Coordinates of C-alpha atoms in Angstrom, one line a residue:
M47 CA 134.4 109.3 128.1
A48 CA 134.1 108.3 123.8
V49 CA 133.1 105.3 124.6
A50 CA 130.6 106.7 126.9
G51 CA 129.5 109.7 124.3
A52 CA 128.7 107.2 121.4
G53 CA 126.2 105.4 124.0
R54 CA 124.6 107.9 124.6
R55 CA 124.5 109.6 121.2
R56 CA 123.2 105.8 120.2
A57 CA 120.4 106.1 123.2
R58 CA 118.8 109.9 121.3
R59 CA 118.6 108.3 118.8
G60 CA 116.8 105.3 120.0
L61 CA 114.1 107.7 121.8
P62 CA 110.4 108.1 120.9
G63 CA 109.5 110.6 119.7
R64 CA 111.9 111.1 116.7
R65 CA 110.6 110.4 113.1
R66 CA 112.0 106.8 112.0
P67 CA 111.6 105.1 108.3
H68 CA 108.2 102.7 108.5
A69 CA 109.3 99.4 108.9
G70 CA 110.7 97.4 107.0
S71 CA 111.5 99.9 104.1
G72 CA 113.8 101.7 105.5
R73 CA 112.6 105.1 104.4
R74 CA 110.3 107.6 105.5
W75 CA 106.7 107.3 105.0
S76 CA 105.4 109.8 103.0
G77 CA 103.7 112.7 104.3
G78 CA 101.5 113.3 101.7
R79 CA 99.6 110.1 101.8
T80 CA 99.3 110.2 105.4
A81 CA 97.5 113.9 104.8
S82 CA 95.4 111.7 101.4
F83 CA 94.1 109.2 103.7
L84 CA 93.1 112.1 106.7
L85 CA 91.4 113.9 104.2
G86 CA 89.3 110.7 102.6
A87 CA 88.1 109.1 106.3
V88 CA 87.1 113.3 107.0
L89 CA 85.4 113.2 103.5
V90 CA 83.7 109.6 105.1
G91 CA 82.9 111.3 108.0
A92 CA 81.4 114.2 106.4
A93 CA 79.1 112.1 104.2
L94 CA 77.9 110.3 107.6
S95 CA 77.2 113.3 109.2
P96 CA 73.7 115.3 110.4
A97 CA 74.6 118.4 107.8
V98 CA 74.3 116.2 104.8
D99 CA 70.3 115.1 105.1
A100 CA 69.8 111.9 103.5
G101 CA 66.2 112.3 103.1
T102 CA 66.5 114.5 100.1
A103 CA 67.7 113.7 96.8
D104 CA 70.4 116.4 96.6
G105 CA 71.2 115.3 100.5
H106 CA 71.7 111.2 99.1
M107 CA 73.7 112.2 95.7
A108 CA 76.4 114.2 98.1
Q109 CA 76.6 110.6 99.8
H110 CA 76.6 108.8 96.7
L111 CA 79.9 111.3 95.4
L112 CA 81.8 111.4 98.6
L113 CA 81.4 108.5 100.1
G114 CA 81.2 106.4 96.9
M115 CA 84.1 108.6 94.5
F116 CA 86.1 111.2 96.0
A117 CA 86.7 109.8 99.9
P118 CA 87.8 106.3 97.7
I119 CA 90.1 108.0 95.7
A120 CA 92.0 110.2 99.0
L121 CA 92.0 107.0 100.8
V122 CA 93.3 104.9 98.0
M123 CA 95.9 107.8 97.1
G124 CA 97.3 107.0 100.9
A125 CA 98.6 103.5 100.1
P126 CA 97.2 102.0 102.9
V127 CA 98.3 98.7 101.8
T128 CA 101.9 99.8 101.6
L129 CA 101.8 100.4 104.9
L130 CA 100.2 97.6 106.3
L131 CA 102.4 95.0 104.2
S132 CA 106.1 97.1 105.4
G133 CA 104.3 97.5 109.2
L134 CA 103.9 92.9 109.6
P135 CA 106.3 90.7 110.7
V136 CA 108.0 88.6 108.3
S137 CA 106.2 85.7 109.4
A138 CA 103.1 87.5 108.2
R139 CA 104.0 88.6 104.8
R140 CA 104.0 85.4 102.6
P141 CA 100.9 84.7 103.8
A142 CA 99.8 88.6 102.5
A143 CA 101.3 88.4 99.3
V144 CA 99.1 84.9 98.9
L145 CA 96.8 86.7 99.1
L146 CA 96.9 89.8 96.6
R147 CA 98.0 87.2 94.1
S148 CA 95.2 85.2 94.7
R149 CA 92.6 84.6 91.5
V150 CA 89.7 85.4 93.8
L151 CA 91.3 88.8 94.8
H152 CA 92.4 89.2 90.9
G153 CA 89.4 89.4 89.5
L154 CA 87.6 90.6 92.0
S155 CA 89.8 93.9 92.0
H156 CA 89.9 93.2 87.6
V157 CA 89.3 97.1 86.7
A158 CA 86.3 96.1 84.6
T159 CA 84.7 94.6 87.4
A160 CA 85.7 96.3 89.4
A161 CA 83.7 99.3 87.2
V162 CA 80.2 97.5 86.9
L163 CA 80.4 97.2 90.7
S164 CA 80.4 100.9 91.7
V165 CA 78.5 101.7 88.2
G166 CA 76.5 99.1 88.0
G167 CA 75.7 99.2 91.7
L168 CA 73.9 102.8 90.9
Y169 CA 71.8 101.8 88.0
L170 CA 69.8 98.7 90.3
L171 CA 69.6 101.9 92.6
Y172 CA 68.1 104.9 90.9
L173 CA 66.6 102.5 88.1
T174 CA 64.6 99.4 91.0
P175 CA 62.5 99.7 93.5
L176 CA 66.3 99.5 95.5
Y177 CA 66.2 102.9 96.5
A178 CA 63.0 103.3 98.1
L179 CA 63.1 100.2 100.3
S180 CA 66.9 101.9 101.4
A181 CA 64.6 104.8 102.5
R182 CA 63.0 102.0 104.4
S183 CA 65.1 100.1 106.2
D184 CA 67.9 101.8 108.0
V185 CA 69.5 98.2 107.1
V186 CA 69.4 98.3 103.5
H187 CA 70.3 102.4 103.6
H188 CA 73.4 101.3 105.8
L189 CA 74.2 98.5 103.2
L190 CA 74.4 100.9 100.6
H191 CA 76.7 103.7 102.2
L192 CA 79.0 100.3 102.6
H193 CA 79.0 99.0 99.1
F194 CA 79.5 102.9 97.7
L195 CA 83.0 103.2 99.8
L196 CA 83.9 99.5 98.6
A197 CA 83.3 99.2 95.7
G198 CA 84.6 103.2 95.1
Y199 CA 87.4 102.0 96.7
L200 CA 88.0 98.8 94.9
F201 CA 87.8 101.5 91.6
A202 CA 90.0 103.9 92.1
W203 CA 92.4 101.4 93.5
A204 CA 92.1 99.0 90.2
V205 CA 92.5 102.2 87.8
A206 CA 95.0 104.5 89.6
G207 CA 95.9 103.4 93.2
P208 CA 99.5 103.2 94.5
D209 CA 99.3 99.7 96.6
P210 CA 101.0 97.0 95.0
A211 CA 98.4 95.6 92.5
P212 CA 99.6 92.0 91.2
R213 CA 98.8 90.8 87.2
R214 CA 96.8 94.6 87.0
P215 CA 96.0 95.5 83.9
G216 CA 97.6 97.7 81.7
M217 CA 97.7 101.1 81.3
A218 CA 95.1 101.0 78.0
V219 CA 92.8 98.8 79.6
R220 CA 92.2 100.9 83.0
L221 CA 92.4 104.3 80.6
V222 CA 89.3 102.7 78.6
V223 CA 87.5 101.2 81.6
L224 CA 87.7 104.7 83.5
V225 CA 86.6 106.6 80.3
V226 CA 83.4 104.1 79.7
A227 CA 82.4 104.1 83.3
G228 CA 82.2 108.0 83.1
G229 CA 80.3 108.0 80.8
L230 CA 77.7 105.7 81.9
H231 CA 77.7 107.7 85.0
A232 CA 76.9 110.8 83.0
F233 CA 74.7 108.7 80.9
L234 CA 72.7 108.3 84.1
A235 CA 72.9 111.1 85.3
K236 CA 71.0 113.0 82.3
L237 CA 68.9 109.8 82.5
L238 CA 67.6 110.7 86.4
F239 CA 67.4 114.9 85.0
S240 CA 65.2 114.0 81.8
R241 CA 62.8 111.7 83.8
A242 CA 62.1 113.6 86.5
P243 CA 60.8 112.7 88.8
V244 CA 59.6 108.9 87.5
L245 CA 63.3 108.5 88.5
P246 CA 64.3 106.9 91.5
V247 CA 61.8 104.3 90.9
G248 CA 59.3 105.4 94.1
G249 CA 61.6 108.4 95.6
G250 CA 58.8 110.3 95.7
H251 CA 61.2 113.8 94.9
D252 CA 59.7 116.3 93.3
A253 CA 61.3 116.9 90.1
A254 CA 62.9 120.0 90.5
E255 CA 64.9 118.7 93.4
V256 CA 65.7 115.3 91.4
E257 CA 67.2 117.2 88.4
V258 CA 69.7 119.3 90.7
A259 CA 70.7 116.4 92.5
A260 CA 71.1 115.2 88.4
Q261 CA 73.1 118.0 88.1
L262 CA 75.5 116.6 91.0
M263 CA 75.9 113.7 89.8
Y264 CA 76.7 114.6 86.1
Y265 CA 79.4 116.9 87.0
G266 CA 80.2 116.0 90.4
G267 CA 81.5 112.4 88.7
H268 CA 83.3 114.4 85.9
V269 CA 85.8 116.1 88.2
A270 CA 85.9 112.6 90.2
D271 CA 87.1 110.9 86.9
L272 CA 89.5 113.8 86.3
L273 CA 91.3 113.2 89.5
L274 CA 92.0 109.8 88.9
L275 CA 93.1 110.8 85.0
V276 CA 95.6 112.7 86.4
A277 CA 96.6 109.8 89.5
L278 CA 96.8 107.4 86.5
F279 CA 98.9 109.4 84.2
A280 CA 101.4 110.3 87.1
A281 CA 101.6 106.7 88.3
W282 CA 102.0 106.3 84.7
Y283 CA 104.9 108.5 84.3
R284 CA 106.6 107.4 87.8
R285 CA 107.2 104.5 86.4
T286 CA 108.2 105.3 82.0
G287 CA 108.3 108.9 82.1
R288 CA 111.0 109.7 84.2
A289 CA 113.0 106.7 82.5
L290 CA 112.9 108.3 79.3
A291 CA 113.9 111.5 80.1
R292 CA 117.0 110.0 81.6
E293 CA 118.1 108.6 78.1
P294 CA 119.6 111.4 76.3
A295 CA 121.4 112.2 79.3
A296 CA 122.3 108.7 79.0
V297 CA 123.4 108.8 75.7
A298 CA 125.3 112.1 75.5
S299 CA 127.4 110.3 78.1
N300 CA 128.2 107.4 76.8
A301 CA 129.5 109.5 72.9
P302 CA 132.3 109.4 72.6
A303 CA 134.2 112.9 72.6
V304 CA 135.7 114.3 69.6

């Protein structure tokens, strides 16, 4: 009877529907990470939905902010690479680790490179005929959406992503690049505002419409940068702050009794 009861208990523990640790980690996967990734997916869907009119300057800017800044931050905070690696079979983990440590990926995912791809792409879009071309060509338009999302994801991951990133630059470098990138983003917004409707090149929007889009870009960019700053310092605290907070307690416990 005791053996049968133990067998039934083991069987119940193995029944589907019960919460299990994610594979290979021995820990339960964070519900907060899942919610963050789902939020990012919802933001991507919202950016591409008919509710956002990409034919207007402010609608196009809303797509840029959702696809290139807010959705990537939420997706990155979901740590999808960590979950993917933990779910891989042992035989596939070594090739994945080699890929993550490759020089090509290291150079592409460096925070400075990611900033150039993200912010530099905006300068190319709004100061050249590329904006007008994207309005005429669906292919170019969809490629721009893909670039916004991938470049934004890469930048958010390089700055504050919880996923593994071998040879990631230190805190100071990432903080400086984030501040510089935010400044360049804000400068472009001011340039669009001051030179409406000449910019974007070939856009064909009236001045008032471009000014609204520029304001959206300016203030929305600041909010996104603030979110990244919070994520960056939160990650720094998790790595070092708690250890520093434990030091006084450890010193006190080792002090000789009087």
